[in-house]
Coordinates of C-alpha atoms in Angstrom, one line a residue:
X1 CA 0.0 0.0 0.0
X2 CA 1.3 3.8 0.4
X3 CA 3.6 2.5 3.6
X4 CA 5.4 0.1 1.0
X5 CA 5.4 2.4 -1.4
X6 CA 6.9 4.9 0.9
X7 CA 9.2 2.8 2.2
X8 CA 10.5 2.0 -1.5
X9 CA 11.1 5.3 -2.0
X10 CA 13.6 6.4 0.8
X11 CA 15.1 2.9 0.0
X12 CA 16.5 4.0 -3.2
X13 CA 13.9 1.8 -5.4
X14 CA 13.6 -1.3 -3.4
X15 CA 16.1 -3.8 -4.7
X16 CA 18.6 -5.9 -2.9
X17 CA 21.9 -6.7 -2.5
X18 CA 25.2 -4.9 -0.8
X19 CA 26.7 -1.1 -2.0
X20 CA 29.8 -1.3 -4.1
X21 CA 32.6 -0.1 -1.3
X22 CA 34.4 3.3 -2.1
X23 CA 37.8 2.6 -3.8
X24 CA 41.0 2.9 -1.6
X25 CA 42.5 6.1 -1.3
X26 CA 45.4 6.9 -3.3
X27 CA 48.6 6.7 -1.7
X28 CA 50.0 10.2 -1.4
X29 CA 53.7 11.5 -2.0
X30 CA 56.1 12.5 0.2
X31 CA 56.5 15.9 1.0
X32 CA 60.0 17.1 -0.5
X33 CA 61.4 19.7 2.2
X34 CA 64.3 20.3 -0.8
X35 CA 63.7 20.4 -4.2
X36 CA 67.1 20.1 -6.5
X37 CA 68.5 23.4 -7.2
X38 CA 70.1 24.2 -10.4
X39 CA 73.6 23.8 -11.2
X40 CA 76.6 25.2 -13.2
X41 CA 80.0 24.0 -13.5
X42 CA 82.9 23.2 -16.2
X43 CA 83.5 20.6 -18.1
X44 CA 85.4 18.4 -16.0
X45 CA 83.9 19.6 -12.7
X46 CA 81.4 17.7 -11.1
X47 CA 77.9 19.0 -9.8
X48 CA 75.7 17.4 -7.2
X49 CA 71.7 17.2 -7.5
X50 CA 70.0 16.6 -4.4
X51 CA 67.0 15.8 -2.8
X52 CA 65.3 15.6 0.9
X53 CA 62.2 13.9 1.2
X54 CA 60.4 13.6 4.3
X55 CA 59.3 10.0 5.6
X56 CA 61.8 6.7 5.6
X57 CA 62.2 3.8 3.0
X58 CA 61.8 6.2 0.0
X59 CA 63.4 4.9 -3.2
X60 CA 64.7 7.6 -5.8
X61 CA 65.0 7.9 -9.6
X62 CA 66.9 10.8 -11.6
X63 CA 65.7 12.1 -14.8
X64 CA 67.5 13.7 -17.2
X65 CA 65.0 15.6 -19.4
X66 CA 62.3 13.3 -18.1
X67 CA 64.0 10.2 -18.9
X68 CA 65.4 7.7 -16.2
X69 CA 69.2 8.0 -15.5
X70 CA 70.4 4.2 -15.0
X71 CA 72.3 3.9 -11.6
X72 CA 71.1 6.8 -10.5
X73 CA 68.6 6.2 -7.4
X74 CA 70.2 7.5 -4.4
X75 CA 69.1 11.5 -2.5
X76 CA 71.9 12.9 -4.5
X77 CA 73.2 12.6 -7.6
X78 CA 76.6 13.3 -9.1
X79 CA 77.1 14.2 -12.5
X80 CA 80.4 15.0 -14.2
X81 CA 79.7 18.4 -16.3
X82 CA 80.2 17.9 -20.3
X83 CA 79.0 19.8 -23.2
X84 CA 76.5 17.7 -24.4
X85 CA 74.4 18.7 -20.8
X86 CA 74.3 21.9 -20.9
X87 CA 70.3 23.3 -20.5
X88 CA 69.7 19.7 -19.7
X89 CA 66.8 19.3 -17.4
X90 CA 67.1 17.3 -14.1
X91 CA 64.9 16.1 -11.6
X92 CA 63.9 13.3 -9.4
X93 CA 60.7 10.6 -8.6
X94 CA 60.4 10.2 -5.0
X95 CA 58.5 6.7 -4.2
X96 CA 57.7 6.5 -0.6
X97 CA 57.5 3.1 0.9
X98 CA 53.6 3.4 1.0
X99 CA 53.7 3.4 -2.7
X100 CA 53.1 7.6 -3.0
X101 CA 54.8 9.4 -5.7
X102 CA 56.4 12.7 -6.2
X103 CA 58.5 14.7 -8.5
X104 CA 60.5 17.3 -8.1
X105 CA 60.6 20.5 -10.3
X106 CA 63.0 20.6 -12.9
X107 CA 66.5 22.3 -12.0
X108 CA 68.9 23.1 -15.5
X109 CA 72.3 22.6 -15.6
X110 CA 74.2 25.9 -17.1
X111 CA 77.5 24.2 -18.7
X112 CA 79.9 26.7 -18.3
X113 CA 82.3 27.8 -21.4
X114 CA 84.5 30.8 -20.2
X115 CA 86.1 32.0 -16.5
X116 CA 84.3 35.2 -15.9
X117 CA 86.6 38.7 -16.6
X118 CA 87.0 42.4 -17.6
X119 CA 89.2 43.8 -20.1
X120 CA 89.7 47.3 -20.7
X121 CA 91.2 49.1 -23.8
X122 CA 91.9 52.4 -24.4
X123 CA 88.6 54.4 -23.6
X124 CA 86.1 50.8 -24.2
X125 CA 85.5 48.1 -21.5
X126 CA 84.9 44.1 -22.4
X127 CA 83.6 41.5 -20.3
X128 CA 82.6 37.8 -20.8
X129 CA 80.6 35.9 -18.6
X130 CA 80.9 32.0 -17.4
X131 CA 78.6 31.3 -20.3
X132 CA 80.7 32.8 -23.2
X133 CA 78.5 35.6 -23.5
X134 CA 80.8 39.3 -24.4
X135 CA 79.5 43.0 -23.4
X136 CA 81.1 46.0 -24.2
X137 CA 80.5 49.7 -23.0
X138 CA 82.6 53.1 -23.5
X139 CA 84.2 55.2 -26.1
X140 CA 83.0 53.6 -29.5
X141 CA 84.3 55.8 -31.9
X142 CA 86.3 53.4 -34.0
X143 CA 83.3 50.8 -33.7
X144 CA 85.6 48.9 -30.9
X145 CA 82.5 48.1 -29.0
X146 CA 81.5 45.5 -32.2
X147 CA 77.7 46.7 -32.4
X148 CA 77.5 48.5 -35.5
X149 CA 77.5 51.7 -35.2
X150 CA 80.4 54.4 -33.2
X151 CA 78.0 55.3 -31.0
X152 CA 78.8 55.4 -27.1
X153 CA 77.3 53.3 -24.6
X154 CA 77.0 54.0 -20.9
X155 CA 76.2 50.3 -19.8
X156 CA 76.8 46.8 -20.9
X157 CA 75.5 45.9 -24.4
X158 CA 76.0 42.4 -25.9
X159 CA 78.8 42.0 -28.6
X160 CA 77.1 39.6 -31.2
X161 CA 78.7 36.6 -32.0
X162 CA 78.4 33.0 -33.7
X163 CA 79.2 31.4 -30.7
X164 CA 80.1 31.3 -26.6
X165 CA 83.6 32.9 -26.0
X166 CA 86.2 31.8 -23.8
X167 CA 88.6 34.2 -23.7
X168 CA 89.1 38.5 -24.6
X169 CA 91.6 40.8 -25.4
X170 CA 91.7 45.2 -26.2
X171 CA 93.7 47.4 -27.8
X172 CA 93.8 51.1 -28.0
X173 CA 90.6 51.1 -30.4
X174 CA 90.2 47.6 -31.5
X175 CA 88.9 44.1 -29.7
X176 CA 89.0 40.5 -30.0
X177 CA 87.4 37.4 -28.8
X178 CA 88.3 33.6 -28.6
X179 CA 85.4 31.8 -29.5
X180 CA 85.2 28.5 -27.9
X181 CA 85.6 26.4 -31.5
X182 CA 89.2 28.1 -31.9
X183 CA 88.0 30.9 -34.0
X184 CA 89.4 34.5 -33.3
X185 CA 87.0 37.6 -34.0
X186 CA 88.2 41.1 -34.2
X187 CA 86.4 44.4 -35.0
X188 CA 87.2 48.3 -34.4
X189 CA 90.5 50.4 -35.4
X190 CA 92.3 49.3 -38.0
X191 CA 94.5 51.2 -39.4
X192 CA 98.0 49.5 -38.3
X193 CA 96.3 45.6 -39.1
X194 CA 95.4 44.9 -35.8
X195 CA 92.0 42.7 -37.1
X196 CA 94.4 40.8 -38.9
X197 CA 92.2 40.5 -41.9
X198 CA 94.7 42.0 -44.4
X199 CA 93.7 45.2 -44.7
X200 CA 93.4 49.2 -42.8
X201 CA 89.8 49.2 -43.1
X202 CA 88.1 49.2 -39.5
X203 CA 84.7 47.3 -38.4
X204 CA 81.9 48.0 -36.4
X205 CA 81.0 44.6 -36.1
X206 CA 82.9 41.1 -35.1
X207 CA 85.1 39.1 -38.0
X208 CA 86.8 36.3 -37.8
X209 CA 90.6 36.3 -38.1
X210 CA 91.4 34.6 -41.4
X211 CA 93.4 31.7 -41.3
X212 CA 93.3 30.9 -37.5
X213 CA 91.4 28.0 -36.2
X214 CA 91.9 25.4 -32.9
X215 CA 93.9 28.8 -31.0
X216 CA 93.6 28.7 -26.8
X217 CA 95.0 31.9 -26.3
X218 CA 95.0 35.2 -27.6
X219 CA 96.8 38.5 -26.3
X220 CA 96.5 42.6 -27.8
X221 CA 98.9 45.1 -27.5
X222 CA 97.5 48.6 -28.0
X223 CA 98.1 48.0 -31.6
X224 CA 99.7 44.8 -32.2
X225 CA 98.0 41.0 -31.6
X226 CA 99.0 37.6 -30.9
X227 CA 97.6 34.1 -31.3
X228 CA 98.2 31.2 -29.8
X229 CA 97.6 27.2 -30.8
X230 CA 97.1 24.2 -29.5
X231 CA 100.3 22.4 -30.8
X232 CA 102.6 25.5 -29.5
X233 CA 101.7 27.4 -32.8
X234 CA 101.4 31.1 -32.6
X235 CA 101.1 33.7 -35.1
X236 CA 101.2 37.7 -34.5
X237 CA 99.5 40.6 -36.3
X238 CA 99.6 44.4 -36.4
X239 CA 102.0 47.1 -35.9
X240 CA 105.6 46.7 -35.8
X241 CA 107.1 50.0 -35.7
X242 CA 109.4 49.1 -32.9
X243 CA 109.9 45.4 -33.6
X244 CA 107.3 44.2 -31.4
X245 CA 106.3 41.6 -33.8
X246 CA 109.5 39.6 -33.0
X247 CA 110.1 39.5 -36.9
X248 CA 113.6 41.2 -37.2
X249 CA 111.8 44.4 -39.1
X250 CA 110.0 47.1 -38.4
X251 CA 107.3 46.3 -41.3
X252 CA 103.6 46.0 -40.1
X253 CA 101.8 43.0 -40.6
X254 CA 98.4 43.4 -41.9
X255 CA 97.1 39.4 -41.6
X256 CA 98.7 37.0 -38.9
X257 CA 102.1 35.6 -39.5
X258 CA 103.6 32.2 -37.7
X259 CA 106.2 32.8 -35.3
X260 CA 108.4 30.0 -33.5
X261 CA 107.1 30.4 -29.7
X262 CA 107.5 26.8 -28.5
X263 CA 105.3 25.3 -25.3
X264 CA 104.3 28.5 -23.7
X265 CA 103.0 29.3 -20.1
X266 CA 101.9 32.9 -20.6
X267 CA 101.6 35.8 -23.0
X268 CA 101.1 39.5 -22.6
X269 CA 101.7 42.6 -24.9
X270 CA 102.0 46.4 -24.2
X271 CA 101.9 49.2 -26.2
X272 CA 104.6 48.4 -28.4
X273 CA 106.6 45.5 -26.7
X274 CA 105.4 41.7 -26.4
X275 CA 106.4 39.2 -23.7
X276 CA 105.6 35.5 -23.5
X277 CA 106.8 33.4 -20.4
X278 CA 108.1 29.9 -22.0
X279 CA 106.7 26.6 -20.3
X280 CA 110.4 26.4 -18.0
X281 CA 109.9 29.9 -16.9
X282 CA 112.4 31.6 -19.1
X283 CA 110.8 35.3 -20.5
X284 CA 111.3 36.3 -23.5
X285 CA 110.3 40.2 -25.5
X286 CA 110.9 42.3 -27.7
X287 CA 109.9 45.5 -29.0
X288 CA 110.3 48.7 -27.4
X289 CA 113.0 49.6 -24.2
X290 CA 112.5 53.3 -24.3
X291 CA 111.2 53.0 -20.6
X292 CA 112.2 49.7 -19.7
X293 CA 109.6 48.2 -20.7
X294 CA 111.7 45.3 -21.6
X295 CA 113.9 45.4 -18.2
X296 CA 117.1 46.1 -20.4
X297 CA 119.6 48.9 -20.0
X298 CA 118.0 52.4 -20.9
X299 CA 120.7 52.1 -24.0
X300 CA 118.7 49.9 -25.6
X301 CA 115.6 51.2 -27.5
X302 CA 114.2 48.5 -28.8
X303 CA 114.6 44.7 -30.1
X304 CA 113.0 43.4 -33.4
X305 CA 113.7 40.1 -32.4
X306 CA 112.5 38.2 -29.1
X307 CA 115.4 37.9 -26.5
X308 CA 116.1 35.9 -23.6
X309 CA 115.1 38.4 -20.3
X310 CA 117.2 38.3 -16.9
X311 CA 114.5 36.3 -15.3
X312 CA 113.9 33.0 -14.0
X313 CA 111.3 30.6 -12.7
X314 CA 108.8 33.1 -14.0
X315 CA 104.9 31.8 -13.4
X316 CA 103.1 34.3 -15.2
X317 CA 103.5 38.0 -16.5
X318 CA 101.3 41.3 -17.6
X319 CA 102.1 44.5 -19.2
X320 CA 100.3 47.4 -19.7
X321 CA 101.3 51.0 -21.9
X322 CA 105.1 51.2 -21.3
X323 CA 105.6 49.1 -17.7
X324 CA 105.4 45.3 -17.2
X325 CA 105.3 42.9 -13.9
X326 CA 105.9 39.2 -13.8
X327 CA 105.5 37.1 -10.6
X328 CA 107.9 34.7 -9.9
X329 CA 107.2 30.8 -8.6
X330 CA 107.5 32.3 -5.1
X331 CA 105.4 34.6 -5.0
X332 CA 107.1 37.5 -5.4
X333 CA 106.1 40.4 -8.1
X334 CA 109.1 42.2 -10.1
X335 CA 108.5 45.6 -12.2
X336 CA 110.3 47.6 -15.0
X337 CA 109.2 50.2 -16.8
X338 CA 107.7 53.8 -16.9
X339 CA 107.4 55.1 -13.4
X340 CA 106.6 58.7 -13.4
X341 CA 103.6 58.0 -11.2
X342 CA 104.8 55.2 -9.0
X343 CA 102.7 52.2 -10.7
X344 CA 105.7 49.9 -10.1
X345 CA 104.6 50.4 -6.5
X346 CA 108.6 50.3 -5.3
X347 CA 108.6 53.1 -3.6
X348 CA 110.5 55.2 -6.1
X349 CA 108.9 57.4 -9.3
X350 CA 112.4 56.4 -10.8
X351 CA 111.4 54.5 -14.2
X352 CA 113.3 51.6 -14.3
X353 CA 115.6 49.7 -16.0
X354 CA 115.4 46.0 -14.9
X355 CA 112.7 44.6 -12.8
X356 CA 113.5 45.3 -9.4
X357 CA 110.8 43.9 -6.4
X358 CA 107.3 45.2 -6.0
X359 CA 106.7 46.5 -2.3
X360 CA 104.1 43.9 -0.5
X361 CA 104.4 45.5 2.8
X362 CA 100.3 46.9 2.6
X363 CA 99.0 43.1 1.8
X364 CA 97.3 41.8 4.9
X365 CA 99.5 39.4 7.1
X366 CA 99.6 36.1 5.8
X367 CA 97.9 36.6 2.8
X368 CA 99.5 35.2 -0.6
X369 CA 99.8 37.3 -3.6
X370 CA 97.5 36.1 -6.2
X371 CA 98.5 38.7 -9.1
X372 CA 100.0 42.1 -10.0
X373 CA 97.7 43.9 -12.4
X374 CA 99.1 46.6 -14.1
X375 CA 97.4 49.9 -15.8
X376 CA 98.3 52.9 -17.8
X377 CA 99.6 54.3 -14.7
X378 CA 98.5 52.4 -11.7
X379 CA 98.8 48.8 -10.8
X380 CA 97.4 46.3 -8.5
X381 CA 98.1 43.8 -6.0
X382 CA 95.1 41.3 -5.3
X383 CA 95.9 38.6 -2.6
X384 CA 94.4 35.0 -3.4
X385 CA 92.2 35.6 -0.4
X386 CA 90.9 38.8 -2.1
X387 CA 92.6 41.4 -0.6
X388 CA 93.5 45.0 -3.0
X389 CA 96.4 47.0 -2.7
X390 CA 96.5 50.3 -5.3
X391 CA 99.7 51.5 -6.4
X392 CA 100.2 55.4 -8.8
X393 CA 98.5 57.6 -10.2
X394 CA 94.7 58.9 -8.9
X395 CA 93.6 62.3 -10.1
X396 CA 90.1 60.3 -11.2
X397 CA 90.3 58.0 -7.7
X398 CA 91.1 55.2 -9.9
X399 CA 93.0 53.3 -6.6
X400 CA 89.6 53.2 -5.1
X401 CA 90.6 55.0 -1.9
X402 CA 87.2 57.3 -1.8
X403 CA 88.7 60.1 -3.1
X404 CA 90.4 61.8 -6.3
X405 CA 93.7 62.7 -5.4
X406 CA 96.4 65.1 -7.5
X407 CA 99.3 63.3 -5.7
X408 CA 100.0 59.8 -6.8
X409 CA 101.6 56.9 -4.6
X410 CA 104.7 55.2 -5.1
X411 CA 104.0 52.2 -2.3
X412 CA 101.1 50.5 -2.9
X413 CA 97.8 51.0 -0.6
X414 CA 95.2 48.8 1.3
X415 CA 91.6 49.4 -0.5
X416 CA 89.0 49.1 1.9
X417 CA 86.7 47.1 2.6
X418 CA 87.0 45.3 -1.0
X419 CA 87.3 41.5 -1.5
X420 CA 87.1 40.0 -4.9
X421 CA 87.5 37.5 -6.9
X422 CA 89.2 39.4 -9.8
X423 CA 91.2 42.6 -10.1
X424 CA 91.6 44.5 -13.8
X425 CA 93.2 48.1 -14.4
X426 CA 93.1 49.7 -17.8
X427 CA 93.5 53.6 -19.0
X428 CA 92.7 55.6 -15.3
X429 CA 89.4 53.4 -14.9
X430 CA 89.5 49.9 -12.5
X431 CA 87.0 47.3 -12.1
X432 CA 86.7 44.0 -10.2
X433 CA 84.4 40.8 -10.3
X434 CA 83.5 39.9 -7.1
X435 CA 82.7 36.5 -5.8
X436 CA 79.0 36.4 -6.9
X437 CA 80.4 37.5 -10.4
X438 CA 79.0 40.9 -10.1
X439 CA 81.2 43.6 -11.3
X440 CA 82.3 47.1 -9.2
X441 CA 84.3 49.6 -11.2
X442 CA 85.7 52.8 -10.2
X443 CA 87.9 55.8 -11.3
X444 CA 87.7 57.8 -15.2
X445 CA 84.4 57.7 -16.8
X446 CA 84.6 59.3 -19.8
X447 CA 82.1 58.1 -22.1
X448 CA 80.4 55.7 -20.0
X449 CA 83.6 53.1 -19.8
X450 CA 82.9 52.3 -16.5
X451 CA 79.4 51.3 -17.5
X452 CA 77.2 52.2 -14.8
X453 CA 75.1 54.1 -16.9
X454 CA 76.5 57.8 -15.9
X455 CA 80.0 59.6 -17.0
X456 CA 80.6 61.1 -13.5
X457 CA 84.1 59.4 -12.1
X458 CA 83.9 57.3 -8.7
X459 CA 86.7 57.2 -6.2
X460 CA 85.3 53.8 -4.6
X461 CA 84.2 50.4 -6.1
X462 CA 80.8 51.0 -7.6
X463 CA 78.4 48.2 -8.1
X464 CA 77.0 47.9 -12.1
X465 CA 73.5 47.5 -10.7
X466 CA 71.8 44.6 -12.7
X467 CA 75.0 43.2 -14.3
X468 CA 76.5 39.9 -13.8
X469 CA 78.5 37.3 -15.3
X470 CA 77.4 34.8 -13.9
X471 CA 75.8 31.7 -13.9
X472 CA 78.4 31.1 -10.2
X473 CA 79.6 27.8 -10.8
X474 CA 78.4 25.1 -7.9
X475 CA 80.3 22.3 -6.2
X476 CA 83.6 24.1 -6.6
X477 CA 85.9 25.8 -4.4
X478 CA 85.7 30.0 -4.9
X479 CA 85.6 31.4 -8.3
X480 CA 88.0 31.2 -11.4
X481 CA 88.3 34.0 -12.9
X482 CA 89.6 35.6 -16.1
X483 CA 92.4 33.0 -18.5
X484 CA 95.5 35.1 -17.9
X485 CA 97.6 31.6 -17.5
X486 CA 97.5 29.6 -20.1
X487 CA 97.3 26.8 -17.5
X488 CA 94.2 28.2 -16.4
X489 CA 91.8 27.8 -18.9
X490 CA 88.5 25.8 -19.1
X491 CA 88.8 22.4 -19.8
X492 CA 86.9 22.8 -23.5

């Protein structure tokens, strides 16, 4: 009757039988308290991924661009950096021991091609970051910043190139960069052969350096250039007006011509002399003595072929304008040259005529001399620790004291406060990479070269706000910077 009926109805239509039972719940994931972050490194370094999952008895499994890495099912996993990985994608499935799942974000791996450094010219500024990447900033007017045009710029612009860079170099008006397939690119002035491309005609925009291929190192004078090979070939391009080529004349040499240089450790060139360091520590130059530059007796003007220099166990050597400085295995720094303004930093303004001993005396206790950097007319001492000394000349505060000074210093002097991973001098401007690979500069800013997007001078390390040349490599001990030894380069 209407009670059955009733009763039918709140009974969902009378039939018979049990409900279907609610499936189980799905196990859930654990939680990941530490995602993989991402990593950078050189080939030949080795990077670590790693996870933290929260729970016990989890089981692991690494991807690489979302497929499974065989072997690799630990928290953590190690992965020796080479080309083929770089913007790779990593991440890892979690499994928890109730059958949840979780995966982790992807983290990229940046494959680093170059050590991070600045090089200044004349009036222009270079840098290249750990990824090969080269900006340029300043005085443009012989297209020396390679974008086109002679057209100043006030803050770092990317250079175009075919490819990453390892390694640059800067004349007076010209640049060059080491791409990391062995090709050299030049651009800007022109008009002695420094592009090496056989002719006096300048470029506003990057070339490559005919007939040069597999080189590791390259080095600029301000108007001279040098290559080095894998194989201990070299060649060397430009102007030669006081022998500085090494080629027993005086005759300029529009495109790159071989030279004998043998298994070298280092290389430098100044404005008209050229030095290499060979791999037993003997130096060798020649070129122009009219200030010492070469460390020979002031009756000797210059050499048009490369000599054997009083020097031994030499580990590495830099020259800029008319001084040079090489550090010997010990430590020690030794100096000749133009001194009018105390860069030799040996307590004297006498130039000299044979490299006597840099003074060390304002280096922090106990620290170790990493490098002496030498400028038009100032020079630095940076420890390995990070420490500055500033040696010369400082009308624009280019020693980074925190003010502009008429009188120069002949001893060198403690900067403040500043620890870096990277020192560099050039034409009354200075600038260093710090350990985060971003860059401070200070001193002459005429047309923007100091690139912090102003021309007004600083007397103390100024960040570039916004400019880095990074990605930091991870897993590694501090920062390598710049390729100054030829021993230091990336392993490419």
């Amino acid at each position: 009757g209407l009670l059955g009926a009733i009763l039918s109805f709140h009974c969902g239509g009378g039939g018979s039988g049990s409900p279907t039972p609610p499936p189980p719940p799905t196990p859930v994931g654990p939680h990941l308290s530490t995602v993989p972050s991402p990593q950078a490194g050189y080939p030949g370094d080795t990077v670590t991924f790693r996870v933290v999952a929260d729970g016990t008895g989890n089981s692991y499994q690494w991807l690489r661009n979302g497929s499974t890495i065989n072997g690799a099912t630990a928290d953590t996993y190690a992965l020796p950096v080479q080309l083929p990985d770089d913007q790779a994608h990593y991440s890892v499935r979690v499994t928890a021991s109730g059958g949840g799942v979780t995966t982790s974000p992807d983290s990229l791996l940046d494959v680093l091609r170059a050590y991070p450094a600045v090089v200044c010219g004349q009036d222009h500024t270079l840098a290249i970051t750990t990824k090969g990447a080269v900006y340029a900033w300043g005085y443009n007017g012989n297209g020396q910043l390679g974008l086109g045009d002679n057209l100043p710029r006030q803050v770092p612009t990317v250079v175009p190139l075919p490819g990453p860079a390892v390694q640059l170099a800067a004349g007076w008006g010209h640049s060059m960069a080491l791409l990391a397939d062995g090709r050299v690119f030049a651009w800007g002035y022109n008009g002695d052969g420094e592009l090496g491309d056989g002719s006096m005609t300048l470029r506003t925009t990057p070339a490559a350096v005919p007939g040069l291929s597999n080189i590791i190192a390259i080095a600029s004078g301000y108007y001279h250039a040098f290559a080095y090979a894998s194989g201990s070939a070299a060649w060397i391009w430009g102007l030669n007006s006081s022998g500085q080529l090494g080629l027993g004349d005086a005759v300029n040499r529009l495109s790159p011509q071989p030279i004998a240089a043998g298994t070298l450790l280092d290389l430098a060139m100044g404005r008209a002399h050229t030095l290499m360091v060979t791999s037993t520590g003997a130096l060798l130059g020649c070129g122009d003595n009219t200030y010492g530059s070469l460390g020979q007796p002031s009756s000797m003007h210059s050499t048009a072929n490369f000599m054997t220099i009083n020097a031994s166990g030499v580990a590495g050597v830099r020259t800029c304008n008319y001084s040079s400085v090489y550090v010997s295995s010990t430590g020690q720094p030794y100096v000749t040259g133009e001194n009018v303004y105390g860069g030799l930093g040996d307590n004297t303004y006498t130039t000299r005529y044979g490299f006597s001993p840099m003074n060390l005396a304002a280096l922090p206790a106990g620290s170790t001399l990493g490098a002496a950097v030498p400028g038009v007319w100032h020079t630095f001492q940076v420890t390995t620790q990070g420490a500055v000394a500033a040696t010369g000349y400082n009308n624009h505060g280019q020693l980074g004291l925190g003010a502009a000074t008429p009188t120069s210093y002949a001893s060198p002097q403690l900067v403040p406060g500043l620890a870096v991973a990277g020192i560099y001098a050039g034409f009354e401007s200075s600038f260093a990479v710090m350990p985060d690979l971003t860059v401070m500069a200070w001193g002459y800013n005429s047309n923007g070269r100091l690139g912090d997007g102003t021309t007004t001078d600083r007397y103390s390390p100024t960040t570039l706000v916004g400019f880095s040349l990074g990605p930091v490599p991870t897993g590694v001990p501090g920062v390598r910077v710049g390729a100054k030894n030829l021993n230091r380069r990336p392993a490419l």
